[in-house]
Short mmCIF file of N, CA, C and O and ligand atoms in Angstrom, two decimals:
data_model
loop_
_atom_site.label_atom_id
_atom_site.label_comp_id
_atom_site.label_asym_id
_atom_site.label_seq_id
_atom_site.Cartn_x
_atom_site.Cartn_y
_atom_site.Cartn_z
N UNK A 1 0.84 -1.20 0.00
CA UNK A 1 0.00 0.00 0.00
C UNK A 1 0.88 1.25 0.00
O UNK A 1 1.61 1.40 0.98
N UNK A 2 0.89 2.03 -0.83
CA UNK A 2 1.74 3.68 -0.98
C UNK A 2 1.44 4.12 -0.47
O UNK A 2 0.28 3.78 -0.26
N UNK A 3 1.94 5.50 0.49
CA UNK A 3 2.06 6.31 0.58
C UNK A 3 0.78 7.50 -0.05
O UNK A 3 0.45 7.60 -1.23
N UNK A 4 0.37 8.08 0.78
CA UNK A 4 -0.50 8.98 -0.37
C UNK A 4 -0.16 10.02 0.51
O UNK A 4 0.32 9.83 1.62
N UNK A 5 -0.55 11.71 -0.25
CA UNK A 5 -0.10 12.76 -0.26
C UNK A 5 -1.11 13.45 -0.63
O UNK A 5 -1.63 13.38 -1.74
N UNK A 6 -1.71 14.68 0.90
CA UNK A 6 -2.34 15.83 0.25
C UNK A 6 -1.87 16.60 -1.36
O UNK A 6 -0.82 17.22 -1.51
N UNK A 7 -2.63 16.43 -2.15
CA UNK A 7 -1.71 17.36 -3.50
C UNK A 7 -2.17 19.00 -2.70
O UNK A 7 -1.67 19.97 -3.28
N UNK A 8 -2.91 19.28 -1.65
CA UNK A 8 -2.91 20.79 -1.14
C UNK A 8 -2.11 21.21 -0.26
O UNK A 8 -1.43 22.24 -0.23
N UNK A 9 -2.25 20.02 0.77
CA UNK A 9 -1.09 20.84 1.85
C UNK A 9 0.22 19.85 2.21
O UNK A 9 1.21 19.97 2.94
N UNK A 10 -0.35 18.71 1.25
CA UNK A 10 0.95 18.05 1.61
C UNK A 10 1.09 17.46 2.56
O UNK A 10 2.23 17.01 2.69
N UNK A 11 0.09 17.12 3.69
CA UNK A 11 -0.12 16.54 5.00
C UNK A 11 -0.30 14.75 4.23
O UNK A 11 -1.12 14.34 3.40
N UNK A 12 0.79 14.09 4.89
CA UNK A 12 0.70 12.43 4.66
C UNK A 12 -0.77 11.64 5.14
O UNK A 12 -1.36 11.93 6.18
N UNK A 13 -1.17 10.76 4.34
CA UNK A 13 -2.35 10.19 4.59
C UNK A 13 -2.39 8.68 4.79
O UNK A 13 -3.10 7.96 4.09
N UNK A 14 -1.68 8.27 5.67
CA UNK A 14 -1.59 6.80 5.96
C UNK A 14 -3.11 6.24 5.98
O UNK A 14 -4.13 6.91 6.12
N UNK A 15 -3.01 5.09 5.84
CA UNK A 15 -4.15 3.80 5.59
C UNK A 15 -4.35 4.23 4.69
O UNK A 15 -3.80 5.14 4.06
N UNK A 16 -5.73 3.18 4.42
CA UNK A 16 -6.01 3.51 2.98
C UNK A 16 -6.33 4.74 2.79
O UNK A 16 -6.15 5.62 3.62
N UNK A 17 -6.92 4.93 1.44
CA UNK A 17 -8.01 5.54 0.95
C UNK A 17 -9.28 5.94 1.32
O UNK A 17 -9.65 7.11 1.31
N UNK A 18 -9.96 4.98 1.65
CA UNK A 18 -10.87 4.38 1.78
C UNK A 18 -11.44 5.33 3.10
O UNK A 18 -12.61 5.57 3.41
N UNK A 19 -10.30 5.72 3.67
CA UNK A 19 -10.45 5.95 5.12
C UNK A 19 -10.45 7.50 5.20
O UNK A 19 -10.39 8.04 6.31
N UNK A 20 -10.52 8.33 3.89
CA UNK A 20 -10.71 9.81 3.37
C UNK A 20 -12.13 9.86 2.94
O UNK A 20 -12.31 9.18 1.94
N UNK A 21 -12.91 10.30 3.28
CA UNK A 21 -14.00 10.90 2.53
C UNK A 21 -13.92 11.67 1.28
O UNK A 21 -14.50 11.47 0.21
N UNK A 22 -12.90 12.79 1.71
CA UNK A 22 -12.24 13.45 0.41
C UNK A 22 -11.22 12.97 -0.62
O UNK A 22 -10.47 13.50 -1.43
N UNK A 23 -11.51 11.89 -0.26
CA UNK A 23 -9.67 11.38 -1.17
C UNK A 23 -9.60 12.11 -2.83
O UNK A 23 -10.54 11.90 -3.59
N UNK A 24 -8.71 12.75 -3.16
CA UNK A 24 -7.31 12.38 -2.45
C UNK A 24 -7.11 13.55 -1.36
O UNK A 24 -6.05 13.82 -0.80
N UNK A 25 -8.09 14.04 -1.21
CA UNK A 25 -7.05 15.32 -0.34
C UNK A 25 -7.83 14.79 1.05
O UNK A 25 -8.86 14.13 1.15
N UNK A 26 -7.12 15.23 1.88
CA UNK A 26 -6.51 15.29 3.45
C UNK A 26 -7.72 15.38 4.42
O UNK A 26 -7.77 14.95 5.58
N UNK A 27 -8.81 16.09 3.61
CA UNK A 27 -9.93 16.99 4.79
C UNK A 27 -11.08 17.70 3.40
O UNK A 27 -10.60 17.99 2.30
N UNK A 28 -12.23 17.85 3.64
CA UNK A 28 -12.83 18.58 3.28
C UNK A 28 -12.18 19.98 2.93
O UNK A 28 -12.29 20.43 1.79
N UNK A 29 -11.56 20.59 3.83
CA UNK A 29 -10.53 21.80 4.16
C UNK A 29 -10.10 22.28 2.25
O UNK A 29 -10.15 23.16 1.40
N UNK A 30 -9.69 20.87 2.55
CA UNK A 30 -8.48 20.89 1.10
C UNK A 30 -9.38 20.64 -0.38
O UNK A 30 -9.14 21.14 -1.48
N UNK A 31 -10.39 19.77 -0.02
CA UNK A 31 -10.50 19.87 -1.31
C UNK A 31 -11.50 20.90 -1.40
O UNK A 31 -12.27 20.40 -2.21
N UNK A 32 -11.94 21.93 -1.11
CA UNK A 32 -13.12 22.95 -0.77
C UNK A 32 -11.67 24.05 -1.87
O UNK A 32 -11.84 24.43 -3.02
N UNK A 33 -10.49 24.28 -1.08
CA UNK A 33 -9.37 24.78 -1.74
C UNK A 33 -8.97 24.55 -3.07
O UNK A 33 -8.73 25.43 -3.90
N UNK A 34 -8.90 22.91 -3.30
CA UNK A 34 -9.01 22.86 -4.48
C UNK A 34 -9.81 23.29 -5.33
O UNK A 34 -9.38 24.17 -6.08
N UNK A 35 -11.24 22.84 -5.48
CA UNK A 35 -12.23 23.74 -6.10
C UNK A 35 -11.96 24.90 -6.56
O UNK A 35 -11.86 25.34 -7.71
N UNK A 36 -11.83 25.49 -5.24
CA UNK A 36 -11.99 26.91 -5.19
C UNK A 36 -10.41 27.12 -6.33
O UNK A 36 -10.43 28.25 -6.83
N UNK A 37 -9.42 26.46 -6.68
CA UNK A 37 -8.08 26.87 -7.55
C UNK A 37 -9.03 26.79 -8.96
O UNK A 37 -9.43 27.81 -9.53
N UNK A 38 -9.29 25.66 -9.36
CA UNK A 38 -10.34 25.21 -10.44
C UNK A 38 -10.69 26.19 -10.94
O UNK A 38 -10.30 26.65 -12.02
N UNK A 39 -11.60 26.69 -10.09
CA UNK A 39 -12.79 27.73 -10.56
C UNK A 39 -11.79 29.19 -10.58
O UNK A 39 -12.22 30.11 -11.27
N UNK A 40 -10.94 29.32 -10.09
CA UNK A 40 -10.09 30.68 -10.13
C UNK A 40 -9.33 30.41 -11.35
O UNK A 40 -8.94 31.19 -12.21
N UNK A 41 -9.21 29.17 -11.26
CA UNK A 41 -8.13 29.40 -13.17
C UNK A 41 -9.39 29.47 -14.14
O UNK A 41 -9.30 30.27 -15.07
N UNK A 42 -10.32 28.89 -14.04
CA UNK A 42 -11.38 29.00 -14.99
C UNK A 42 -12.54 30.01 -15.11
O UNK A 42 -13.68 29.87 -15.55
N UNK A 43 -11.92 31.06 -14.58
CA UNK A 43 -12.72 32.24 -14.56
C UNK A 43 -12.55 33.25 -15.22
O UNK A 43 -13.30 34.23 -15.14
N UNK A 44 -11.02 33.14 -16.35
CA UNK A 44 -10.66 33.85 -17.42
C UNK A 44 -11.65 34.07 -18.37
O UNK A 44 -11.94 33.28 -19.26
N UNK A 45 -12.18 35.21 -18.17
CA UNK A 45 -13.12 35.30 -19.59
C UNK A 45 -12.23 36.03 -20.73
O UNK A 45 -11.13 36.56 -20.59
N UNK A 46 -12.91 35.93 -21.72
CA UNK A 46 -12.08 37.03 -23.15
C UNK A 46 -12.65 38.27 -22.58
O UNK A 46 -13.58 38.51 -21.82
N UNK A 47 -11.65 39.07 -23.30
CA UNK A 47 -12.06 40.74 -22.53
C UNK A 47 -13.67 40.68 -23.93
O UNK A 47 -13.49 40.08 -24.99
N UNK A 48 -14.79 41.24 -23.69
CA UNK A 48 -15.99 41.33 -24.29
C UNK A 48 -16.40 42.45 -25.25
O UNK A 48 -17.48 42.83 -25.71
N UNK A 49 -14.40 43.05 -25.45
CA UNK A 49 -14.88 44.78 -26.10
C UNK A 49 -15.09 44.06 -27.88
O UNK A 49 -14.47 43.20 -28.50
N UNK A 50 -16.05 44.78 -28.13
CA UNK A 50 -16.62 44.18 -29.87
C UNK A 50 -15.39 44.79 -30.71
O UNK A 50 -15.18 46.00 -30.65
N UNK A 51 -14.62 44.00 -31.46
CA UNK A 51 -14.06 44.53 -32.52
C UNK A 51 -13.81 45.26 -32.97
O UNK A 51 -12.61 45.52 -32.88
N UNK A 52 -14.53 46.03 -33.67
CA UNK A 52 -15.32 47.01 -34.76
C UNK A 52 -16.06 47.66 -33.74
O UNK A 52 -17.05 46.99 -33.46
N UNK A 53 -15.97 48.64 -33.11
CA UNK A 53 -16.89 49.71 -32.55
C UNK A 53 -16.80 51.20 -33.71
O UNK A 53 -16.03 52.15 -33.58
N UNK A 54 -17.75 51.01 -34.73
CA UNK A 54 -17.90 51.75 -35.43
C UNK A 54 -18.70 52.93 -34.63
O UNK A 54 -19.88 52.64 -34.42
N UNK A 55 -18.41 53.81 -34.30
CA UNK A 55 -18.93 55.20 -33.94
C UNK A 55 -18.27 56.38 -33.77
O UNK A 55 -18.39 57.28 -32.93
N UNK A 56 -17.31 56.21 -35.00
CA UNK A 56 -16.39 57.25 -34.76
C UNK A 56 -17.13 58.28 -35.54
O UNK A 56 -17.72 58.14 -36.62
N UNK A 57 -16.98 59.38 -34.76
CA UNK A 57 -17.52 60.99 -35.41
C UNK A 57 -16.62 61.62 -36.62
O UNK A 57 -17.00 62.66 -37.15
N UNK A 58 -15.65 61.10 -36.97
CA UNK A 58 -15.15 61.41 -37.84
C UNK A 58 -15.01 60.62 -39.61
O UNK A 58 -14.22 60.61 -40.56
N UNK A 59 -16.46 59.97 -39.16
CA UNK A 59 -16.06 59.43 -40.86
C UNK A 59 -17.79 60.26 -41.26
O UNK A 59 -18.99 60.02 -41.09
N UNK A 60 -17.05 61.15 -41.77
CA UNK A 60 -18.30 62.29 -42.47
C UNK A 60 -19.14 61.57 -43.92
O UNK A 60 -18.70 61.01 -44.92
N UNK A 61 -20.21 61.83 -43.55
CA UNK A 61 -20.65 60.61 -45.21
C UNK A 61 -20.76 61.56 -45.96
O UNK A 61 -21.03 61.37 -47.15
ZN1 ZN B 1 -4.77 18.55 2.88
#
């Protein structure tokens, strides 16, 4: 049986698996943290300015 390892805080997790609710991480604590990284990298939106903002006052027809 290996060794397992919070991937958050790095706190060692002897016995099984089995014996985490959260596996792989350590505690609720951690994986609530994780999430929360997830959703912070995936919160990049594209900036939403349109292209072409035609309203310039200077194209005289
Ligand atoms: Zn942890």
């Amino acid at each position: 049986m290996s060794k397992s390892r919070c991937p958050i805080c790095d706190a060692a997790m002897p016995g099984n698996w089995q014996d985490y609710p959260d596996y792989p991480f350590c505690s609720r604590r951690c994986r609530v943290i994780d999430l929360g990284r997830w959703l912070g990298e995936d919160y990049r939106v594209p900036d939403p300015t349109p292209p072409n903002d035609r309203s310039s006052p200077a194209d005289g027809d």
